[in-house]
mmCIF file of C-alpha atoms in Angstrom:
data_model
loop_
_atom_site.group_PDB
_atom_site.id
_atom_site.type_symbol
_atom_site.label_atom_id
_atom_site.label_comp_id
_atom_site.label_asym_id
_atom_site.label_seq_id
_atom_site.Cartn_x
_atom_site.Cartn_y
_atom_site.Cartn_z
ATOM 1 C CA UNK E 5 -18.699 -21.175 -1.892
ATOM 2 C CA UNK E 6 -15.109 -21.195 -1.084
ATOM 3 C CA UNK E 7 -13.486 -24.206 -0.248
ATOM 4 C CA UNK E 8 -12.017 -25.061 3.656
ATOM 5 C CA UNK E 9 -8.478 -24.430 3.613
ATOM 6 C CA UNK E 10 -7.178 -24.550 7.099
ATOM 7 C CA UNK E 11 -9.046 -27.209 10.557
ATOM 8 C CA UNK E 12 -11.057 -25.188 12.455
ATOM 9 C CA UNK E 13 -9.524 -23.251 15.729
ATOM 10 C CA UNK E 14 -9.020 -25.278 18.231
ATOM 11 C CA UNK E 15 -11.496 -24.619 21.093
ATOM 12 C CA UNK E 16 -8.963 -23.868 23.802
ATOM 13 C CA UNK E 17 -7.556 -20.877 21.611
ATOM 14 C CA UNK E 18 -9.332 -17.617 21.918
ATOM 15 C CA UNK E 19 -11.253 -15.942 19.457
ATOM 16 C CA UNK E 20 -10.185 -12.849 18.786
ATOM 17 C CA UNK E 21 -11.981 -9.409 18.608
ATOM 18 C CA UNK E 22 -12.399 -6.629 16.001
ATOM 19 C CA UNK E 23 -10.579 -4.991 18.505
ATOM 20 C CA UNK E 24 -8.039 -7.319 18.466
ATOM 21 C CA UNK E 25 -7.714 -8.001 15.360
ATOM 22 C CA UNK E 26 -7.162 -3.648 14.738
ATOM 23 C CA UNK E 27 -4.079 -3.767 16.927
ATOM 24 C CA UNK E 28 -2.962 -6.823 14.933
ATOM 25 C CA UNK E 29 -3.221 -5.208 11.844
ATOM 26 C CA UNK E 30 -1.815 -2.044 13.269
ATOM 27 C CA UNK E 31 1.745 -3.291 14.646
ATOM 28 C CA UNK E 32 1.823 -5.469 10.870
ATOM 29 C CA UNK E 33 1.710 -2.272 8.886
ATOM 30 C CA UNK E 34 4.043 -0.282 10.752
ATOM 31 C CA UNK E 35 6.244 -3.328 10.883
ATOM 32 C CA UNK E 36 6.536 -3.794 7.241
ATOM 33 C CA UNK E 37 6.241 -0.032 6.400
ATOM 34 C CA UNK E 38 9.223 0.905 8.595
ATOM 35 C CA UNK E 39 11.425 -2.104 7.072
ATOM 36 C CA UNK E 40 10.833 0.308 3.486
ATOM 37 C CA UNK E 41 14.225 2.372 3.591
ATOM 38 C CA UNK E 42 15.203 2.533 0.337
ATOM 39 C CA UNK E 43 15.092 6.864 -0.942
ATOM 40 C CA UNK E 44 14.511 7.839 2.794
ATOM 41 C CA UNK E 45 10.762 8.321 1.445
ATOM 42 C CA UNK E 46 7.721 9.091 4.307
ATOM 43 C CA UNK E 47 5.069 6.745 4.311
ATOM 44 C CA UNK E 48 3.047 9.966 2.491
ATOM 45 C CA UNK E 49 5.720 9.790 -0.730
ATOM 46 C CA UNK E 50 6.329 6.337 -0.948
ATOM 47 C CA UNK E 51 1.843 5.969 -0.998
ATOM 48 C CA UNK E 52 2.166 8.925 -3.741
ATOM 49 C CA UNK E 53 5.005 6.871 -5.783
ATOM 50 C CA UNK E 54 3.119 3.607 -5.298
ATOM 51 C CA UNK E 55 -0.161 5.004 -6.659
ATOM 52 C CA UNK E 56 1.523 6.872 -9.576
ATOM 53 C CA UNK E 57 3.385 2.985 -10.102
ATOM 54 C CA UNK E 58 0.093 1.744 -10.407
ATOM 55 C CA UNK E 59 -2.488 3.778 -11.327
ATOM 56 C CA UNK E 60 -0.556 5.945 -14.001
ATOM 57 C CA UNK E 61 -0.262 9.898 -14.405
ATOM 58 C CA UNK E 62 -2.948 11.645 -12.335
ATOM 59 C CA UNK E 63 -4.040 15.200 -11.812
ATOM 60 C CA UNK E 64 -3.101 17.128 -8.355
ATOM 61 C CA UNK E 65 -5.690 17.510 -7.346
ATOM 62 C CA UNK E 66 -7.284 13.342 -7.776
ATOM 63 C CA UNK E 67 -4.138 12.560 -6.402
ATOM 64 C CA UNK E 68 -4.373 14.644 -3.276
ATOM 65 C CA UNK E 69 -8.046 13.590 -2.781
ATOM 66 C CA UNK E 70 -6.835 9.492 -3.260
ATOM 67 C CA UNK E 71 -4.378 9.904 -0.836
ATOM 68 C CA UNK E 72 -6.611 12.191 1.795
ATOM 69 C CA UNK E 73 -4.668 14.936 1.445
ATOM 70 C CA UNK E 74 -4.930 18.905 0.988
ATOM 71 C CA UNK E 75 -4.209 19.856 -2.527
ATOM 72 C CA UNK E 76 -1.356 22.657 -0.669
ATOM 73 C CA UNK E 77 0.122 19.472 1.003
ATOM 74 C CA UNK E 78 0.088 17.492 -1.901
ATOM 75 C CA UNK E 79 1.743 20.247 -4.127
ATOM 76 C CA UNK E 80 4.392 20.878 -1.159
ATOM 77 C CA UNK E 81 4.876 16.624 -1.675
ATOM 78 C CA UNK E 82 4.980 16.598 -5.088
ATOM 79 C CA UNK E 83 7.314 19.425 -5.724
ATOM 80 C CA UNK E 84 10.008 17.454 -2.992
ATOM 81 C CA UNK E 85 9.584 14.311 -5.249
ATOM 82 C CA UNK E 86 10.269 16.254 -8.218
ATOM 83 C CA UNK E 87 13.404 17.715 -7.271
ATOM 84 C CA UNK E 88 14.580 14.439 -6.016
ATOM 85 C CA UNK E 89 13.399 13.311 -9.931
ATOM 86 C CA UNK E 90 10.724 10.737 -8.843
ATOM 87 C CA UNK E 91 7.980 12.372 -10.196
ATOM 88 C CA UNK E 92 7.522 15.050 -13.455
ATOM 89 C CA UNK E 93 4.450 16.813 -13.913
ATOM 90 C CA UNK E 94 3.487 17.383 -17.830
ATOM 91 C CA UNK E 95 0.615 18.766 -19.456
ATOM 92 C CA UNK E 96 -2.381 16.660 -19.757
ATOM 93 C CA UNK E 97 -3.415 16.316 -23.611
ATOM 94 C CA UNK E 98 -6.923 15.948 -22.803
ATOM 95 C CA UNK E 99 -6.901 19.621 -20.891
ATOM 96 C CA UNK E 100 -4.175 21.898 -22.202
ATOM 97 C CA UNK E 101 -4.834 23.481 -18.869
ATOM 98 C CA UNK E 102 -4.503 20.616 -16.662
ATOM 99 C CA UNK E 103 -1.379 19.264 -15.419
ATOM 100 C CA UNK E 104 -0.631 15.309 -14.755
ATOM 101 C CA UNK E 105 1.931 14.194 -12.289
ATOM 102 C CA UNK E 106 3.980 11.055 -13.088
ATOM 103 C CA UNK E 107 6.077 8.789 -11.586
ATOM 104 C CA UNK E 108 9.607 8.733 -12.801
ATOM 105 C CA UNK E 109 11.912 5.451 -14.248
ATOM 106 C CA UNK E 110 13.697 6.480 -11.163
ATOM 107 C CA UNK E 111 10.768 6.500 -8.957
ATOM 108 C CA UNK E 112 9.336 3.278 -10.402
ATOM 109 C CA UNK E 113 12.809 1.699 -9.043
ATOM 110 C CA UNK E 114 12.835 3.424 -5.831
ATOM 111 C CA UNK E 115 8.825 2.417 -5.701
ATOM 112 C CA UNK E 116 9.691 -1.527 -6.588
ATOM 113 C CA UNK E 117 12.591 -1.500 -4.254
ATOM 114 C CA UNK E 118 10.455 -0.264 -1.573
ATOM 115 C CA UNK E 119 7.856 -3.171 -1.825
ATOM 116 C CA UNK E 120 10.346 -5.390 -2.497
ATOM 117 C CA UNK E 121 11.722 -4.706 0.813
ATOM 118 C CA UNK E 122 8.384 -4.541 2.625
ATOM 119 C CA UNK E 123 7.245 -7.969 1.152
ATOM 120 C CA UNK E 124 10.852 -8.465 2.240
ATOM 121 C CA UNK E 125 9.565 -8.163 5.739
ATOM 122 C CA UNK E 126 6.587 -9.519 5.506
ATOM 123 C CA UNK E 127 7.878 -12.993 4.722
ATOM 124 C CA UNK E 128 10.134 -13.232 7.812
ATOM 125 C CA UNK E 129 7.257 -12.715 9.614
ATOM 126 C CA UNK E 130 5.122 -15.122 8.102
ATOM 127 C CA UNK E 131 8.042 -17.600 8.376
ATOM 128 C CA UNK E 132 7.969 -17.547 11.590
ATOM 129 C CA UNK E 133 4.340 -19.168 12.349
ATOM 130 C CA UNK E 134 3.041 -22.459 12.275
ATOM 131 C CA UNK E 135 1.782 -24.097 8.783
ATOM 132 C CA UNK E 136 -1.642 -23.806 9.795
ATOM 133 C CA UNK E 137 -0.860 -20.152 10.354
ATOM 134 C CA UNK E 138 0.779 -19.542 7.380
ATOM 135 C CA UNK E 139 -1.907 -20.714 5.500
ATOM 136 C CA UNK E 140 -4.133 -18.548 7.524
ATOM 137 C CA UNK E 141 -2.503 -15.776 6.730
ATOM 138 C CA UNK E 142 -2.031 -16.506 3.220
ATOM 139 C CA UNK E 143 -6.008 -16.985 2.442
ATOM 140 C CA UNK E 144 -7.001 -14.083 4.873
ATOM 141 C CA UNK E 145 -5.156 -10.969 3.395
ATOM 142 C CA UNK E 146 -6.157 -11.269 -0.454
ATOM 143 C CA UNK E 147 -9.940 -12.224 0.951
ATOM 144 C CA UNK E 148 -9.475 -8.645 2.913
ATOM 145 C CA UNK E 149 -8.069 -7.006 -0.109
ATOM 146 C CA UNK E 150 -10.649 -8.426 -2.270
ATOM 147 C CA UNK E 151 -13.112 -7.360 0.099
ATOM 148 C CA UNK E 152 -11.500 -3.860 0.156
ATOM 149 C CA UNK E 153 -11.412 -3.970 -3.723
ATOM 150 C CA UNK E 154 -15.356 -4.813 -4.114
ATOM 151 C CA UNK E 155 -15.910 -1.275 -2.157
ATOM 152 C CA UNK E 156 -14.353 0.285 -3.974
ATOM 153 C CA UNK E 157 -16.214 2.857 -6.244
ATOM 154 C CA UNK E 158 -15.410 1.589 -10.321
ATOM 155 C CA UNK E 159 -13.778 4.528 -11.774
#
């Protein structure tokens, strides 16, 4: 059982709705995702160079399914980040005919300057709430993400 972090809501505040709370989460991303400028990267190649940050080399054709793209629209994506040298594709030594696609020192930089600018963002709005709402806020998005994480499939 978790432990009670914040008082409870006063009554005279609304609750909000799923609804609500969708539109919140909405204008929050696009917020933070538009205050990422670092390598002029779409939201598409800056997901691609995150997940390659994280997750390590990947075939095409996993990465294009992760990301909920077509595998042509993926290989159109991945060939722009390797010309701009965030990503190299190599052979993969478990499938002589397979082919990984990595993220790049210089994609790892662009990748951490990116988030660094996002969290960046995400801090000056967070600043700007109450205590009570910060520490809403604060226990509320890693219990989403952890909830997020347990449905994920284990690979």
């Amino acid at each position: 059982m978790h432990k009670r972090v914040m008082d409870p809501v006063p009554p005279e505040v609304p609750e909000a709705t799923p609804e609500d709370l969708i539109v919140a989460v909405e204008r929050m991303v696009r917020y933070v995702r538009q205050s990422a400028v670092t390598g002029g990267l779409s939201m598409a190649a800056s997901a691609v160079l995150g997940r390659l940050g994280r997750e390590g080399p990947c075939r095409l054709t996993d990465l294009a399914r992760a990301e909920g793209a077509t595998q042509p629209n993926m290989t159109q994506l991945v060939t722009r980040l390797e010309r701009a040298d965030l990503v190299r594709r190599t052979a993969d030594r478990s499938d002589g005919r397979g082919v990984l696609v990595e993220v790049t020192d210089t994609g790892l930089e662009v990748s951490r300057q990116r988030r660094a600018e996002r969290a960046h963002a995400l801090g000056l709005l967070i600043a700007e709430l109450s205590e009570p709402e910060q520490r809403a806020v604060r226990v509320a998005l890693p219990a989403l993400a952890r909830a997020i994480e347990d449905r994920q499939p284990n690979s």
